[in-house]
Coordinates of C-alpha atoms in Angstrom, one line a residue:
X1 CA -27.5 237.6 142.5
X2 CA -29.8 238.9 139.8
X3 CA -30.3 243.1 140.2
X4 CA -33.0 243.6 142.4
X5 CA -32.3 240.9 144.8
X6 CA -31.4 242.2 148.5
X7 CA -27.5 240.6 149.2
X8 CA -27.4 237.7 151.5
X9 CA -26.2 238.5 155.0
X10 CA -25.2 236.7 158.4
X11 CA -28.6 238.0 159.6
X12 CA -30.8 235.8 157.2
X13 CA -28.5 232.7 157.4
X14 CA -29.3 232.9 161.5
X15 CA -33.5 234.2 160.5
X16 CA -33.2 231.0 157.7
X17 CA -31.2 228.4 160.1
X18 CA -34.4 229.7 162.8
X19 CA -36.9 229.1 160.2
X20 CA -35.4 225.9 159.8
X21 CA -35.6 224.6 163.0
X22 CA -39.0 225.6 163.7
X23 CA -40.3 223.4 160.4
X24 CA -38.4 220.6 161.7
X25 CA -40.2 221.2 165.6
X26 CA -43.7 221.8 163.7
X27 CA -43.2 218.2 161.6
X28 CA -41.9 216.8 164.7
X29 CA -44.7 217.4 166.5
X30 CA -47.6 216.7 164.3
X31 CA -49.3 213.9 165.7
X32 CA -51.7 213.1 162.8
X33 CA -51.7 212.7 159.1
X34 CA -53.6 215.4 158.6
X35 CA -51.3 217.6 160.7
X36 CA -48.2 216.3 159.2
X37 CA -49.8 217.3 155.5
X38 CA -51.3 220.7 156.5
X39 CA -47.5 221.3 158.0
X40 CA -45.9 220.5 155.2
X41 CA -47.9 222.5 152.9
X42 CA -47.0 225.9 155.0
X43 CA -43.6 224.7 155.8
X44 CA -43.1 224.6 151.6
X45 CA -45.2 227.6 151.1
X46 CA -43.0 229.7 153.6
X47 CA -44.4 233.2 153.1
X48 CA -47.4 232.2 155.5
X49 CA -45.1 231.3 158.1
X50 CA -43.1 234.2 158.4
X51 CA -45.6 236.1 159.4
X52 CA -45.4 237.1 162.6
X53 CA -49.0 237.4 163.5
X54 CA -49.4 233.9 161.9
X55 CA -46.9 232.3 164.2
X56 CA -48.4 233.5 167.3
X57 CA -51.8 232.8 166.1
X58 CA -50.7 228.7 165.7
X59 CA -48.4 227.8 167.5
X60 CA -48.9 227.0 170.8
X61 CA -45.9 225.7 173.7
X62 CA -46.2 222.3 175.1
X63 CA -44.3 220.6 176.9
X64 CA -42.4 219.1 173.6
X65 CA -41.8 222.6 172.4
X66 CA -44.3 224.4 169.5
X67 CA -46.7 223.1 168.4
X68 CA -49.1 223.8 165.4
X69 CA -52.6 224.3 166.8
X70 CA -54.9 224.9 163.6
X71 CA -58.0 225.2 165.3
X72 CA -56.5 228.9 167.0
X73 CA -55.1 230.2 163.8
X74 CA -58.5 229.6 162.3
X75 CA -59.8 231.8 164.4
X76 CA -57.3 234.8 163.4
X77 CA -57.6 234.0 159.5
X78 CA -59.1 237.0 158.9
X79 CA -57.6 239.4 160.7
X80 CA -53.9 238.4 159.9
X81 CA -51.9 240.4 157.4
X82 CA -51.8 238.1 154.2
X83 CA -52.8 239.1 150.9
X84 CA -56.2 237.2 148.8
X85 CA -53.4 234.3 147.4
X86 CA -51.8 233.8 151.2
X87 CA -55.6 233.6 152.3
X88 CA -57.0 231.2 150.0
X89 CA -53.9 228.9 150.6
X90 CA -54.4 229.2 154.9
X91 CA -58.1 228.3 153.8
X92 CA -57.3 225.3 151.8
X93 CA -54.6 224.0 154.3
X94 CA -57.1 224.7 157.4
X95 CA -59.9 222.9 155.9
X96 CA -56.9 219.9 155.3
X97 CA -57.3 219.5 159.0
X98 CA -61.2 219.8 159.2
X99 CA -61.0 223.5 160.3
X100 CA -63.3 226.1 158.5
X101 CA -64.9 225.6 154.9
X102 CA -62.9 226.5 151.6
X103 CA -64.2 225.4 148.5
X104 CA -62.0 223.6 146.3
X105 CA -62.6 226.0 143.7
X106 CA -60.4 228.4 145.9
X107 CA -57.5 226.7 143.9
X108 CA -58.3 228.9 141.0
X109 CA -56.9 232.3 142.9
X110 CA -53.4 230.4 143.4
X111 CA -50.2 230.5 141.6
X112 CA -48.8 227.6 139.9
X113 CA -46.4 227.1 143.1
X114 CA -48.4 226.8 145.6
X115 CA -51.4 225.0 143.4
X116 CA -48.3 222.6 143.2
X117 CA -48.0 222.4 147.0
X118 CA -51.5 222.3 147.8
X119 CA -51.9 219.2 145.1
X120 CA -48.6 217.5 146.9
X121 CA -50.5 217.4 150.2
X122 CA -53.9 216.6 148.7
X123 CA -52.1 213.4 147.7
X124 CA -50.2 213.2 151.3
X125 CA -53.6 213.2 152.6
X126 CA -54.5 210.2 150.3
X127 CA -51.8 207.9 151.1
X128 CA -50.5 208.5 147.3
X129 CA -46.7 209.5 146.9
X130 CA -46.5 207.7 143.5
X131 CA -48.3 210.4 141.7
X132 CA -45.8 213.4 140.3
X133 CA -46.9 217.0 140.9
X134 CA -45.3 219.4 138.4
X135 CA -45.1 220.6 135.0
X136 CA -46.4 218.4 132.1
X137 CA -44.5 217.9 129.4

């Protein structure tokens, strides 16, 4: 543990093992390519995710448990508590799914993490998984 860095406790092993489990019900059910891609991208970028207000905005119960419904967070993307990065990432993955209109451009206000994550699903969304996403050497 570097100084700085909060200790880990029994509390975030059962808030990570919950996380956990609700990626693995969102990939689950994702019934489309698209879905599957845009899930991925939030499941990896995690911060968006554990919002609260984010949660409730998307997911939505069926009768095979939560489900990611892009179209109602779309709605709410303005009005939940993210900063301008967390905001131009939701853009980009919404419009993954054909929901609201973010420029590509939008890449440019994105750290080199989740530019790496938003590149990773661009090619998800192509059929490519042979193309490497990282640093170049």
């Amino acid at each position: 543990m570097t100084t700085g860095e909060a200790p880990i406790t029994e509390a975030d092993d059962v808030d990570d093992a919950g996380f956990r489990e609700l990626c693995e019900q969102l990939m689950r059910t994702a019934t489309s390519p698209l879905d599957r891609a845009a899930v991925q991208a939030l499941v990896e970028e995690r911060t968006i995710l554990e919002v609260d207000a984010v949660r409730h905005a998307l997911l939505v119960d069926t009768e095979h448990g939560p489900t990611a419904h892009f179209e109602g967070l779309s709605g709410w993307q303005h009005t939940l508590d993210l900063d301008e990065e967390q905001r131009s990432f939701l853009g980009l993955v919404l419009s993954m799914v054909g929901v609201g209109l973010t420029t590509v451009a939008s890449v440019q206000a994105l750290d080199e993490r989740r530019r790496s994550i938003i590149l990773r699903a661009i090619l998800r969304l192509a059929g490519n998984d042979t193309i490497a996403v990282g640093a170049r050497m």
